[in-house]
């Protein structure tokens, strides 16, 4: 089983839609979790950290389920500018560094 | 403003040549990382450093080396470039503590012919 797995998509949604991404991780000892955003041909940037209690930042909500070892990202009221690849990132992999998922591509259409 | 820069942004080289990619950060971060990103693989860790004179191998370190002589720079060297090393390379840095947010440079697109 890969350390961090994501559905690659693409998710094609209309503006205003709500879309959710899930990510699973294999190491139950993982300690920290993040969502990064990567625009086409650009560098990844931190979108939000994921806390055990769940957290919200505007239209974005992140959830962590330790028992099932998955992380989710919910985007409400999608904007054209949300089009990007979303990377699930876990700290606590076998080398003690951040482990990146391959990303889920989101395309928001007018 | 603090930043992390990479040079060159684009490089074409020939098989067998030595290539060095530069990474410079002004965040004064202790931790620095090199990743490569390829279609179908996502970001993979090549080497990382937790401070001056400290270097460690990552998941895909074969054929690459790094050195850390100061806080600001972590150059990545391909000793003898191979076509399999054609990729986009990202440098990143973070504050002390491996779980902290990593700030990425703009990337170097390397083509080995």
GROMACS .gro file of C-alpha atoms in nm:
model
  223
    1UNK     CA    1   0.000   0.000   0.000
    2UNK     CA    2   0.135   0.341  -0.094
    3UNK     CA    3   0.205   0.579   0.194
    4UNK     CA    4  -0.037   0.848   0.075
    5UNK     CA    5  -0.307   0.779  -0.182
    6UNK     CA    6  -0.539   1.018  -0.361
    7UNK     CA    7  -0.787   0.991  -0.645
    8UNK     CA    8  -0.605   1.168  -0.932
    9UNK     CA    9  -0.931   1.300  -1.081
   10UNK     CA   10  -0.985   1.516  -1.270
   11UNK     CA   11  -1.286   1.649  -1.090
   12UNK     CA   12  -1.475   1.872  -1.331
   13UNK     CA   13  -1.734   2.084  -1.151
   14UNK     CA   14  -1.939   2.395  -1.231
   15UNK     CA   15  -1.886   2.721  -1.048
   16UNK     CA   16  -2.071   2.726  -0.718
   17UNK     CA   17  -2.055   2.350  -0.668
   18UNK     CA   18  -1.935   2.175  -0.356
   19UNK     CA   19  -1.658   1.923  -0.410
   20UNK     CA   20  -1.481   1.687  -0.172
   21UNK     CA   21  -1.147   1.508  -0.196
   22UNK     CA   22  -1.031   1.219   0.017
   23UNK     CA   23  -0.686   1.091   0.089
   24UNK     CA   24  -0.573   0.780   0.275
   25UNK     CA   25  -0.242   0.722   0.450
   26UNK     CA   26  -0.076   0.400   0.552
   27UNK     CA   27   0.132   0.490   0.857
   28UNK     CA   28  -0.087   0.494   1.165
   29UNK     CA   29   0.188   0.678   1.354
   30UNK     CA   30   0.164   0.980   1.124
   31UNK     CA   31   0.148   1.296   1.327
   32UNK     CA   32   0.065   1.593   1.106
   33UNK     CA   33  -0.143   1.641   0.797
   34UNK     CA   34  -0.172   1.912   0.536
   35UNK     CA   35  -0.334   2.009   0.210
   36UNK     CA   36  -0.115   2.187  -0.043
   37UNK     CA   37  -0.231   2.349  -0.362
   38UNK     CA   38  -0.030   2.339  -0.685
   39UNK     CA   39  -0.118   2.545  -0.989
   40UNK     CA   40  -0.010   2.425  -1.332
   41UNK     CA   41   0.369   2.447  -1.370
   42UNK     CA   42   0.406   2.626  -1.037
   43UNK     CA   43   0.538   2.533  -0.697
   44UNK     CA   44   0.318   2.376  -0.426
   45UNK     CA   45   0.187   2.611  -0.158
   46UNK     CA   46   0.031   2.529   0.177
   47UNK     CA   47  -0.348   2.554   0.165
   48UNK     CA   48  -0.422   2.445   0.520
   49UNK     CA   49  -0.311   2.220   0.800
   50UNK     CA   50  -0.550   1.946   0.914
   51UNK     CA   51  -0.625   1.916   1.282
   52UNK     CA   52  -0.785   1.628   1.469
   53UNK     CA   53  -1.088   1.837   1.552
   54UNK     CA   54  -1.131   1.946   1.193
   55UNK     CA   55  -1.077   2.300   1.077
   56UNK     CA   56  -1.230   2.551   0.843
   57UNK     CA   57  -1.084   2.840   0.647
   58UNK     CA   58  -1.348   3.029   0.456
   59UNK     CA   59  -1.490   2.798   0.191
   60UNK     CA   60  -1.245   2.521   0.276
   61UNK     CA   61  -1.297   2.255   0.543
   62UNK     CA   62  -1.047   1.985   0.632
   63UNK     CA   63  -1.125   1.674   0.835
   64UNK     CA   64  -0.907   1.401   0.981
   65UNK     CA   65  -1.024   1.050   1.067
   66UNK     CA   66  -0.741   0.876   1.249
   67UNK     CA   67  -0.930   0.551   1.301
   68UNK     CA   68  -0.981   0.506   0.928
   69UNK     CA   69  -0.658   0.685   0.834
   70UNK     CA   70  -0.807   0.930   0.592
   71UNK     CA   71  -0.813   1.304   0.540
   72UNK     CA   72  -1.069   1.502   0.350
   73UNK     CA   73  -1.092   1.846   0.194
   74UNK     CA   74  -1.427   2.007   0.121
   75UNK     CA   75  -1.454   2.311  -0.103
   76UNK     CA   76  -1.785   2.497  -0.099
   77UNK     CA   77  -1.907   2.747  -0.359
   78UNK     CA   78  -1.626   2.659  -0.602
   79UNK     CA   79  -1.461   2.945  -0.790
   80UNK     CA   80  -1.282   2.935  -1.124
   81UNK     CA   81  -0.966   3.027  -0.931
   82UNK     CA   82  -0.992   2.704  -0.731
   83UNK     CA   83  -0.883   2.511  -1.040
   84UNK     CA   84  -0.556   2.346  -0.940
   85UNK     CA   85  -0.409   2.021  -0.817
   86UNK     CA   86  -0.457   1.951  -0.447
   87UNK     CA   87  -0.184   1.756  -0.272
   88UNK     CA   88  -0.247   1.556   0.042
   89UNK     CA   89   0.062   1.565   0.263
   90UNK     CA   90   0.143   1.358   0.570
   91UNK     CA   91   0.426   1.396   0.819
   92UNK     CA   92   0.554   1.087   0.992
   93UNK     CA   93   0.646   0.870   0.699
   94UNK     CA   94   0.920   0.613   0.705
   95UNK     CA   95   1.192   0.877   0.665
   96UNK     CA   96   1.045   1.120   0.913
   97UNK     CA   97   0.970   1.381   0.649
   98UNK     CA   98   0.668   1.504   0.460
   99UNK     CA   99   0.516   1.247   0.225
  100UNK     CA  100   0.324   1.392  -0.067
  101UNK     CA  101   0.033   1.229  -0.244
  102UNK     CA  102   0.028   1.246  -0.622
  103UNK     CA  103  -0.250   1.504  -0.613
  104UNK     CA  104  -0.611   1.542  -0.718
  105UNK     CA  105  -0.680   1.770  -1.011
  106UNK     CA  106  -0.978   2.004  -0.988
  107UNK     CA  107  -1.118   2.195  -1.281
  108UNK     CA  108  -1.395   2.447  -1.211
  109UNK     CA  109  -1.593   2.544  -1.520
  110UNK     CA  110  -1.809   2.855  -1.577
  111UNK     CA  111   1.048   3.993   0.186
  112UNK     CA  112   1.201   3.655   0.254
  113UNK     CA  113   1.200   3.417  -0.037
  114UNK     CA  114   1.344   3.101  -0.187
  115UNK     CA  115   1.493   3.111  -0.534
  116UNK     CA  116   1.622   2.851  -0.775
  117UNK     CA  117   1.854   2.882  -1.072
  118UNK     CA  118   1.855   2.814  -1.352
  119UNK     CA  119   1.481   2.795  -1.416
  120UNK     CA  120   1.535   2.588  -1.729
  121UNK     CA  121   1.834   2.375  -1.825
  122UNK     CA  122   1.910   2.145  -2.115
  123UNK     CA  123   2.215   1.925  -2.085
  124UNK     CA  124   2.365   1.612  -2.233
  125UNK     CA  125   2.395   1.266  -2.086
  126UNK     CA  126   2.709   1.228  -1.877
  127UNK     CA  127   2.758   1.594  -1.793
  128UNK     CA  128   2.775   1.722  -1.437
  129UNK     CA  129   2.496   1.965  -1.354
  130UNK     CA  130   2.443   2.179  -1.045
  131UNK     CA  131   2.111   2.333  -0.955
  132UNK     CA  132   2.117   2.622  -0.712
  133UNK     CA  133   1.876   2.689  -0.427
  134UNK     CA  134   1.895   2.999  -0.209
  135UNK     CA  135   1.661   3.097   0.073
  136UNK     CA  136   1.647   3.413   0.280
  137UNK     CA  137   1.404   3.277   0.540
  138UNK     CA  138   1.697   3.174   0.762
  139UNK     CA  139   1.541   2.829   0.780
  140UNK     CA  140   1.742   2.540   0.918
  141UNK     CA  141   1.573   2.277   0.701
  142UNK     CA  142   1.615   2.254   0.326
  143UNK     CA  143   1.490   1.989   0.085
  144UNK     CA  144   1.521   1.886  -0.277
  145UNK     CA  145   1.235   1.711  -0.457
  146UNK     CA  146   1.173   1.595  -0.809
  147UNK     CA  147   0.829   1.586  -0.962
  148UNK     CA  148   0.737   1.357  -1.249
  149UNK     CA  149   0.404   1.263  -1.405
  150UNK     CA  150   0.259   0.967  -1.222
  151UNK     CA  151   0.493   0.997  -0.923
  152UNK     CA  152   0.416   1.319  -0.748
  153UNK     CA  153   0.686   1.486  -0.541
  154UNK     CA  154   0.971   1.258  -0.433
  155UNK     CA  155   1.238   1.355  -0.184
  156UNK     CA  156   1.597   1.347  -0.315
  157UNK     CA  157   1.809   1.490  -0.031
  158UNK     CA  158   1.750   1.703   0.272
  159UNK     CA  159   1.945   1.899   0.530
  160UNK     CA  160   1.859   1.999   0.885
  161UNK     CA  161   2.143   2.247   0.917
  162UNK     CA  162   2.492   2.348   0.810
  163UNK     CA  163   2.712   2.047   0.737
  164UNK     CA  164   2.413   1.812   0.772
  165UNK     CA  165   2.288   1.620   0.468
  166UNK     CA  166   2.067   1.312   0.437
  167UNK     CA  167   1.949   1.086   0.159
  168UNK     CA  168   1.589   1.080   0.059
  169UNK     CA  169   1.376   0.833  -0.131
  170UNK     CA  170   1.548   0.882  -0.470
  171UNK     CA  171   1.903   0.994  -0.393
  172UNK     CA  172   2.101   0.777  -0.638
  173UNK     CA  173   2.292   0.992  -0.885
  174UNK     CA  174   2.250   1.312  -0.681
  175UNK     CA  175   2.454   1.485  -0.413
  176UNK     CA  176   2.417   1.795  -0.197
  177UNK     CA  177   2.633   1.999   0.034
  178UNK     CA  178   2.537   2.254   0.299
  179UNK     CA  179   2.813   2.503   0.375
  180UNK     CA  180   2.586   2.782   0.497
  181UNK     CA  181   2.227   2.832   0.606
  182UNK     CA  182   2.106   2.995   0.285
  183UNK     CA  183   2.217   2.751   0.014
  184UNK     CA  184   2.167   2.386  -0.074
  185UNK     CA  185   2.301   2.316  -0.425
  186UNK     CA  186   2.198   1.989  -0.589
  187UNK     CA  187   2.455   1.818  -0.812
  188UNK     CA  188   2.390   1.552  -1.072
  189UNK     CA  189   2.730   1.385  -1.100
  190UNK     CA  190   2.670   1.232  -1.443
  191UNK     CA  191   2.333   1.332  -1.584
  192UNK     CA  192   2.108   1.058  -1.720
  193UNK     CA  193   1.792   1.083  -1.930
  194UNK     CA  194   1.600   0.937  -1.635
  195UNK     CA  195   1.684   1.255  -1.445
  196UNK     CA  196   1.479   1.470  -1.681
  197UNK     CA  197   1.230   1.622  -1.441
  198UNK     CA  198   1.112   1.930  -1.259
  199UNK     CA  199   1.316   1.993  -0.946
  200UNK     CA  200   1.181   2.184  -0.647
  201UNK     CA  201   1.378   2.314  -0.355
  202UNK     CA  202   1.199   2.382  -0.027
  203UNK     CA  203   1.281   2.511   0.319
  204UNK     CA  204   1.115   2.505   0.658
  205UNK     CA  205   1.174   2.612   1.014
  206UNK     CA  206   1.330   2.374   1.264
  207UNK     CA  207   1.096   2.080   1.321
  208UNK     CA  208   1.022   1.842   1.037
  209UNK     CA  209   0.645   1.888   1.045
  210UNK     CA  210   0.649   2.257   0.974
  211UNK     CA  211   0.518   2.416   0.657
  212UNK     CA  212   0.760   2.389   0.369
  213UNK     CA  213   0.808   2.687   0.140
  214UNK     CA  214   0.892   2.592  -0.216
  215UNK     CA  215   1.104   2.759  -0.478
  216UNK     CA  216   0.968   2.812  -0.831
  217UNK     CA  217   1.130   2.498  -0.968
  218UNK     CA  218   1.394   2.410  -1.227
  219UNK     CA  219   1.291   2.224  -1.540
  220UNK     CA  220   1.584   2.000  -1.639
  221UNK     CA  221   1.606   1.813  -1.966
  222UNK     CA  222   1.882   1.557  -2.020
  223UNK     CA  223   1.931   1.464  -2.386
   0.00000   0.00000   0.00000
